[in-house]
XYZ file of C-alpha atoms in Angstrom:
144
model
C 18.106 -42.018 23.805
C 20.664 -40.341 25.646
C 22.500 -43.578 26.775
C 22.430 -44.796 22.952
C 23.925 -41.321 21.931
C 26.567 -41.748 24.813
C 27.698 -45.190 23.640
C 27.655 -43.915 19.954
C 29.932 -41.159 20.670
C 32.309 -42.869 22.892
C 32.545 -45.295 20.044
C 33.549 -42.631 17.601
C 36.253 -41.565 19.875
C 37.546 -44.986 20.503
C 37.992 -45.378 16.591
C 39.402 -42.082 16.079
C 41.992 -42.510 19.283
C 42.516 -46.183 17.344
C 43.259 -44.246 14.029
C 45.824 -41.576 15.712
C 47.605 -44.607 17.402
C 47.959 -46.082 13.952
C 49.700 -42.667 12.305
C 51.434 -42.277 15.477
C 53.197 -46.081 15.471
C 54.231 -45.721 11.737
C 57.341 -43.259 11.312
C 56.717 -42.737 7.666
C 53.446 -41.061 8.310
C 54.828 -38.582 10.740
C 55.411 -35.979 8.091
C 51.882 -36.259 7.101
C 50.575 -35.408 10.694
C 50.531 -31.544 10.344
C 48.825 -32.093 6.994
C 46.143 -34.244 8.675
C 45.352 -32.057 11.456
C 45.245 -28.978 8.917
C 42.806 -30.870 6.678
C 40.596 -31.833 9.877
C 40.823 -28.159 10.967
C 39.514 -27.250 7.488
C 36.864 -29.454 7.271
C 35.345 -28.668 10.505
C 35.582 -24.901 9.935
C 33.988 -25.523 6.269
C 31.362 -27.743 8.186
C 30.686 -25.177 10.983
C 30.663 -21.916 8.977
C 29.356 -23.018 5.574
C 27.323 -26.109 5.094
C 25.853 -26.220 8.786
C 23.942 -22.679 8.268
C 23.398 -23.842 4.559
C 21.744 -27.017 5.294
C 19.859 -25.430 8.547
C 18.313 -22.839 6.030
C 17.132 -25.400 3.532
C 15.514 -27.441 6.158
C 13.944 -24.604 7.540
C 12.664 -23.795 4.131
C 11.262 -26.886 3.769
C 9.233 -27.223 7.091
C 7.652 -24.267 6.024
C 6.510 -25.288 3.006
C 2.612 -25.134 2.478
C 0.594 -28.330 4.126
C 0.520 -31.386 1.486
C -1.689 -34.410 2.281
C 1.704 -36.218 2.821
C 4.390 -33.955 4.019
C 7.323 -33.308 1.593
C 10.088 -32.421 3.804
C 11.629 -36.162 4.462
C 10.962 -36.571 0.796
C 13.452 -34.199 0.247
C 15.864 -34.651 3.378
C 16.557 -38.498 2.483
C 18.042 -38.026 -1.283
C 19.909 -34.847 -0.255
C 21.446 -36.932 2.438
C 22.036 -39.527 0.415
C 23.728 -37.049 -2.005
C 25.955 -35.783 0.293
C 27.155 -38.980 1.779
C 27.851 -40.365 -1.545
C 29.718 -37.160 -2.627
C 31.969 -37.603 0.484
C 32.767 -40.984 -0.381
C 33.235 -40.447 -4.108
C 34.776 -37.080 -3.954
C 38.464 -38.356 -4.641
C 37.091 -40.030 -7.770
C 35.158 -37.413 -8.905
C 37.862 -34.694 -9.068
C 40.198 -37.078 -10.248
C 42.460 -37.032 -7.031
C 45.276 -39.976 -7.347
C 44.586 -40.881 -11.180
C 47.728 -42.714 -11.905
C 47.401 -44.733 -8.789
C 43.820 -45.711 -9.664
C 44.401 -46.429 -12.901
C 47.466 -48.656 -11.809
C 45.748 -50.401 -9.339
C 42.392 -51.140 -11.126
C 43.461 -50.659 -15.005
C 40.347 -48.324 -15.168
C 40.098 -44.364 -15.666
C 38.400 -42.210 -13.010
C 36.298 -40.423 -16.078
C 32.871 -42.146 -14.902
C 32.540 -41.228 -11.300
C 31.048 -37.879 -11.552
C 28.468 -38.942 -14.333
C 27.881 -42.194 -12.225
C 27.605 -40.255 -9.065
C 24.923 -37.798 -10.884
C 22.982 -40.766 -12.118
C 22.853 -42.146 -8.114
C 21.429 -38.921 -6.915
C 18.990 -38.708 -9.725
C 17.876 -42.052 -9.073
C 17.669 -41.213 -5.148
C 15.551 -38.317 -5.863
C 13.564 -40.194 -8.733
C 12.533 -42.926 -6.117
C 11.837 -40.496 -3.342
C 9.666 -38.756 -5.821
C 7.933 -41.854 -6.788
C 7.276 -42.903 -3.126
C 5.981 -39.637 -2.143
C 3.299 -39.690 -5.549
C 2.581 -43.225 -4.295
C 1.794 -41.892 -0.839
C -0.189 -39.076 -1.567
C -2.267 -41.247 -4.367
C -2.989 -43.876 -1.496
C -3.914 -41.466 0.781
C -6.106 -39.722 -1.873
C -7.788 -42.701 -2.857
C -8.376 -43.637 0.857
C -10.412 -40.239 1.275
C -8.385 -38.558 3.847
């Protein structure tokens, strides 16, 4: 597993280096470099000082839940991970960043992004809860 992890880290570093060469080669992006570095540093600090302790505390609380016929922890982790990742992907639309550009490019408003993201999160949580209930029911029916 360690070798696979090392390959993954190297692939991420290679992708980051490639992206950096694109920014450095394009003179029109040079004024953006300080902002990009500031956003990167801010994201790093926000993750390390706010998000990591928060999701670590939530995960520790989930692991300490009373024993159930089917452990609940992964049925909470997966929808939360999906919610976080889709929020990251759709955040510019949710906060309506770049509204005029989006409207000009697509002819559509950004208003439905938040509602659709909330419905998606609800669907992920509902599907996970349904799978958990089915697993508990099957385990109870099997007598175990």
